[in-house]
């Protein structure tokens, strides 16, 4: 996914590299602006995390459980969802690509709610369904 988004990809041509860097920076600024306007409260990300937990898939017979654990270095959010599939990871790494927008069983619809965490943190570390990755609004690593 990182290569598809040209994150961490270097180009031999300096002009091409500069253009890609500018586009990535522009997208990051746009996402921060849109996210901050939609999610005016700096604590809105808690609502989004609860909403995402509600929208997650759970194994039959499982009581959905969400835990928010505050540590000195950050917030650990855990739930017993079935786990991400590749399409979920791709949607989280994108904007307005959520599969939830077409489902009447899901609350989320815009495909940017999770990004509200960046109002309060520099990076989010995600582990689900065998996937483990870091997201950052600047996505510099």
mmCIF file of C-alpha atoms in Angstrom:
data_model
loop_
_atom_site.group_PDB
_atom_site.id
_atom_site.type_symbol
_atom_site.label_atom_id
_atom_site.label_comp_id
_atom_site.label_asym_id
_atom_site.label_seq_id
_atom_site.Cartn_x
_atom_site.Cartn_y
_atom_site.Cartn_z
ATOM 1 C CA UNK A 1 0.000 0.000 0.000
ATOM 2 C CA UNK A 2 2.847 2.380 0.841
ATOM 3 C CA UNK A 3 4.352 1.904 -2.628
ATOM 4 C CA UNK A 4 0.943 2.418 -4.283
ATOM 5 C CA UNK A 5 0.655 5.725 -2.380
ATOM 6 C CA UNK A 6 4.303 6.549 -3.226
ATOM 7 C CA UNK A 7 5.197 6.770 0.472
ATOM 8 C CA UNK A 8 8.908 6.226 0.975
ATOM 9 C CA UNK A 9 9.427 5.801 -2.780
ATOM 10 C CA UNK A 10 12.369 7.708 -4.210
ATOM 11 C CA UNK A 11 12.648 8.930 -7.764
ATOM 12 C CA UNK A 12 15.903 9.510 -9.635
ATOM 13 C CA UNK A 13 14.417 12.566 -11.307
ATOM 14 C CA UNK A 14 14.518 15.456 -8.810
ATOM 15 C CA UNK A 15 11.532 17.224 -10.399
ATOM 16 C CA UNK A 16 9.382 14.100 -10.149
ATOM 17 C CA UNK A 17 10.429 13.566 -6.531
ATOM 18 C CA UNK A 18 9.664 17.208 -5.678
ATOM 19 C CA UNK A 19 6.229 16.965 -7.338
ATOM 20 C CA UNK A 20 5.347 13.774 -5.452
ATOM 21 C CA UNK A 21 6.519 15.326 -2.170
ATOM 22 C CA UNK A 22 4.372 18.434 -2.784
ATOM 23 C CA UNK A 23 1.303 16.327 -3.595
ATOM 24 C CA UNK A 24 1.745 14.225 -0.450
ATOM 25 C CA UNK A 25 2.163 17.353 1.690
ATOM 26 C CA UNK A 26 -0.896 18.937 0.076
ATOM 27 C CA UNK A 27 -2.997 15.844 0.737
ATOM 28 C CA UNK A 28 -1.827 15.729 4.368
ATOM 29 C CA UNK A 29 -2.730 19.419 4.877
ATOM 30 C CA UNK A 30 -6.121 18.935 3.222
ATOM 31 C CA UNK A 31 -6.906 15.902 5.347
ATOM 32 C CA UNK A 32 -5.950 17.747 8.550
ATOM 33 C CA UNK A 33 -8.120 20.722 7.577
ATOM 34 C CA UNK A 34 -11.161 18.656 6.586
ATOM 35 C CA UNK A 35 -10.834 16.456 9.650
ATOM 36 C CA UNK A 36 -10.551 19.420 12.009
ATOM 37 C CA UNK A 37 -13.598 21.125 10.476
ATOM 38 C CA UNK A 38 -15.772 18.029 10.619
ATOM 39 C CA UNK A 39 -14.510 17.052 14.064
ATOM 40 C CA UNK A 40 -14.451 20.389 15.875
ATOM 41 C CA UNK A 41 -13.917 18.950 19.351
ATOM 42 C CA UNK A 42 -10.352 17.795 20.093
ATOM 43 C CA UNK A 43 -11.864 14.779 21.890
ATOM 44 C CA UNK A 44 -14.105 13.792 18.964
ATOM 45 C CA UNK A 45 -11.726 10.952 18.147
ATOM 46 C CA UNK A 46 -13.097 9.026 21.175
ATOM 47 C CA UNK A 47 -16.551 9.099 19.569
ATOM 48 C CA UNK A 48 -15.024 7.875 16.290
ATOM 49 C CA UNK A 49 -13.197 5.001 18.007
ATOM 50 C CA UNK A 50 -16.404 3.888 19.753
ATOM 51 C CA UNK A 51 -18.306 4.192 16.459
ATOM 52 C CA UNK A 52 -15.663 2.113 14.671
ATOM 53 C CA UNK A 53 -15.898 -0.560 17.370
ATOM 54 C CA UNK A 54 -19.664 -0.631 16.875
ATOM 55 C CA UNK A 55 -19.213 -0.993 13.110
ATOM 56 C CA UNK A 56 -16.628 -3.794 13.395
ATOM 57 C CA UNK A 57 -17.423 -7.401 12.617
ATOM 58 C CA UNK A 58 -17.530 -9.896 15.478
ATOM 59 C CA UNK A 59 -17.606 -13.680 15.527
ATOM 60 C CA UNK A 60 -21.012 -15.223 16.141
ATOM 61 C CA UNK A 61 -21.792 -15.473 19.848
ATOM 62 C CA UNK A 62 -19.166 -12.875 20.794
ATOM 63 C CA UNK A 63 -20.115 -10.037 23.111
ATOM 64 C CA UNK A 64 -18.471 -6.973 21.506
ATOM 65 C CA UNK A 65 -16.068 -5.396 23.981
ATOM 66 C CA UNK A 66 -14.115 -2.138 23.738
ATOM 67 C CA UNK A 67 -11.322 -1.137 26.114
ATOM 68 C CA UNK A 68 -9.709 2.306 26.307
ATOM 69 C CA UNK A 69 -6.551 2.245 28.433
ATOM 70 C CA UNK A 70 -4.696 5.491 29.080
ATOM 71 C CA UNK A 71 -0.923 5.119 29.457
ATOM 72 C CA UNK A 72 1.674 7.853 30.088
ATOM 73 C CA UNK A 73 2.765 7.588 26.426
ATOM 74 C CA UNK A 74 -0.640 7.248 24.796
ATOM 75 C CA UNK A 75 -4.039 5.638 24.565
ATOM 76 C CA UNK A 76 -4.386 1.916 23.910
ATOM 77 C CA UNK A 77 -7.667 1.040 22.215
ATOM 78 C CA UNK A 78 -8.578 -2.631 21.994
ATOM 79 C CA UNK A 79 -11.622 -4.629 21.062
ATOM 80 C CA UNK A 80 -12.423 -8.219 20.242
ATOM 81 C CA UNK A 81 -13.422 -7.679 16.615
ATOM 82 C CA UNK A 82 -12.881 -10.351 13.974
ATOM 83 C CA UNK A 83 -9.897 -8.510 12.499
ATOM 84 C CA UNK A 84 -9.098 -6.408 9.478
ATOM 85 C CA UNK A 85 -9.168 -7.751 5.972
ATOM 86 C CA UNK A 86 -6.981 -6.219 3.269
ATOM 87 C CA UNK A 87 -9.846 -3.994 2.062
ATOM 88 C CA UNK A 88 -10.176 -2.556 5.597
ATOM 89 C CA UNK A 89 -6.480 -1.675 5.726
ATOM 90 C CA UNK A 90 -6.665 -0.070 2.295
ATOM 91 C CA UNK A 91 -9.716 1.986 3.343
ATOM 92 C CA UNK A 92 -7.991 3.149 6.532
ATOM 93 C CA UNK A 93 -4.941 4.225 4.519
ATOM 94 C CA UNK A 94 -7.132 6.172 2.112
ATOM 95 C CA UNK A 95 -9.743 8.924 2.236
ATOM 96 C CA UNK A 96 -13.457 8.391 1.565
ATOM 97 C CA UNK A 97 -12.841 4.744 0.640
ATOM 98 C CA UNK A 98 -14.781 3.125 3.487
ATOM 99 C CA UNK A 99 -16.942 0.132 2.638
ATOM 100 C CA UNK A 100 -19.288 1.256 5.440
ATOM 101 C CA UNK A 101 -20.901 4.092 3.474
ATOM 102 C CA UNK A 102 -23.056 1.666 1.488
ATOM 103 C CA UNK A 103 -24.164 -0.424 4.465
ATOM 104 C CA UNK A 104 -27.272 0.399 6.498
ATOM 105 C CA UNK A 105 -25.799 -1.641 9.385
ATOM 106 C CA UNK A 106 -22.875 0.742 9.872
ATOM 107 C CA UNK A 107 -22.767 4.176 11.470
ATOM 108 C CA UNK A 108 -19.591 5.364 9.735
ATOM 109 C CA UNK A 109 -19.890 6.636 6.209
ATOM 110 C CA UNK A 110 -17.394 9.347 5.299
ATOM 111 C CA UNK A 111 -14.158 7.379 5.407
ATOM 112 C CA UNK A 112 -12.244 10.002 7.400
ATOM 113 C CA UNK A 113 -13.461 9.566 10.998
ATOM 114 C CA UNK A 114 -10.494 7.534 12.182
ATOM 115 C CA UNK A 115 -8.176 10.297 10.998
ATOM 116 C CA UNK A 116 -9.570 12.481 13.814
ATOM 117 C CA UNK A 117 -7.044 10.739 16.099
ATOM 118 C CA UNK A 118 -4.383 12.954 14.510
ATOM 119 C CA UNK A 119 -5.817 15.987 16.306
ATOM 120 C CA UNK A 120 -4.420 14.442 19.487
ATOM 121 C CA UNK A 121 -1.486 12.299 18.382
ATOM 122 C CA UNK A 122 1.340 12.284 15.870
ATOM 123 C CA UNK A 123 0.866 8.658 14.836
ATOM 124 C CA UNK A 124 -1.466 5.721 15.315
ATOM 125 C CA UNK A 125 -0.265 2.146 15.531
ATOM 126 C CA UNK A 126 -2.770 -0.397 14.275
ATOM 127 C CA UNK A 127 -2.811 -4.168 14.808
ATOM 128 C CA UNK A 128 -5.735 -6.216 13.559
ATOM 129 C CA UNK A 129 -6.314 -9.468 11.723
ATOM 130 C CA UNK A 130 -2.628 -10.149 11.142
ATOM 131 C CA UNK A 131 -1.895 -6.581 9.999
ATOM 132 C CA UNK A 132 0.405 -4.286 11.933
ATOM 133 C CA UNK A 133 1.211 -0.779 10.709
ATOM 134 C CA UNK A 134 1.745 2.855 11.632
ATOM 135 C CA UNK A 135 -0.321 5.759 10.292
ATOM 136 C CA UNK A 136 0.699 9.390 10.436
ATOM 137 C CA UNK A 137 -0.871 12.470 8.857
ATOM 138 C CA UNK A 138 2.537 13.247 7.338
ATOM 139 C CA UNK A 139 3.190 9.557 6.724
ATOM 140 C CA UNK A 140 6.915 9.997 6.746
ATOM 141 C CA UNK A 141 7.581 6.480 7.935
#
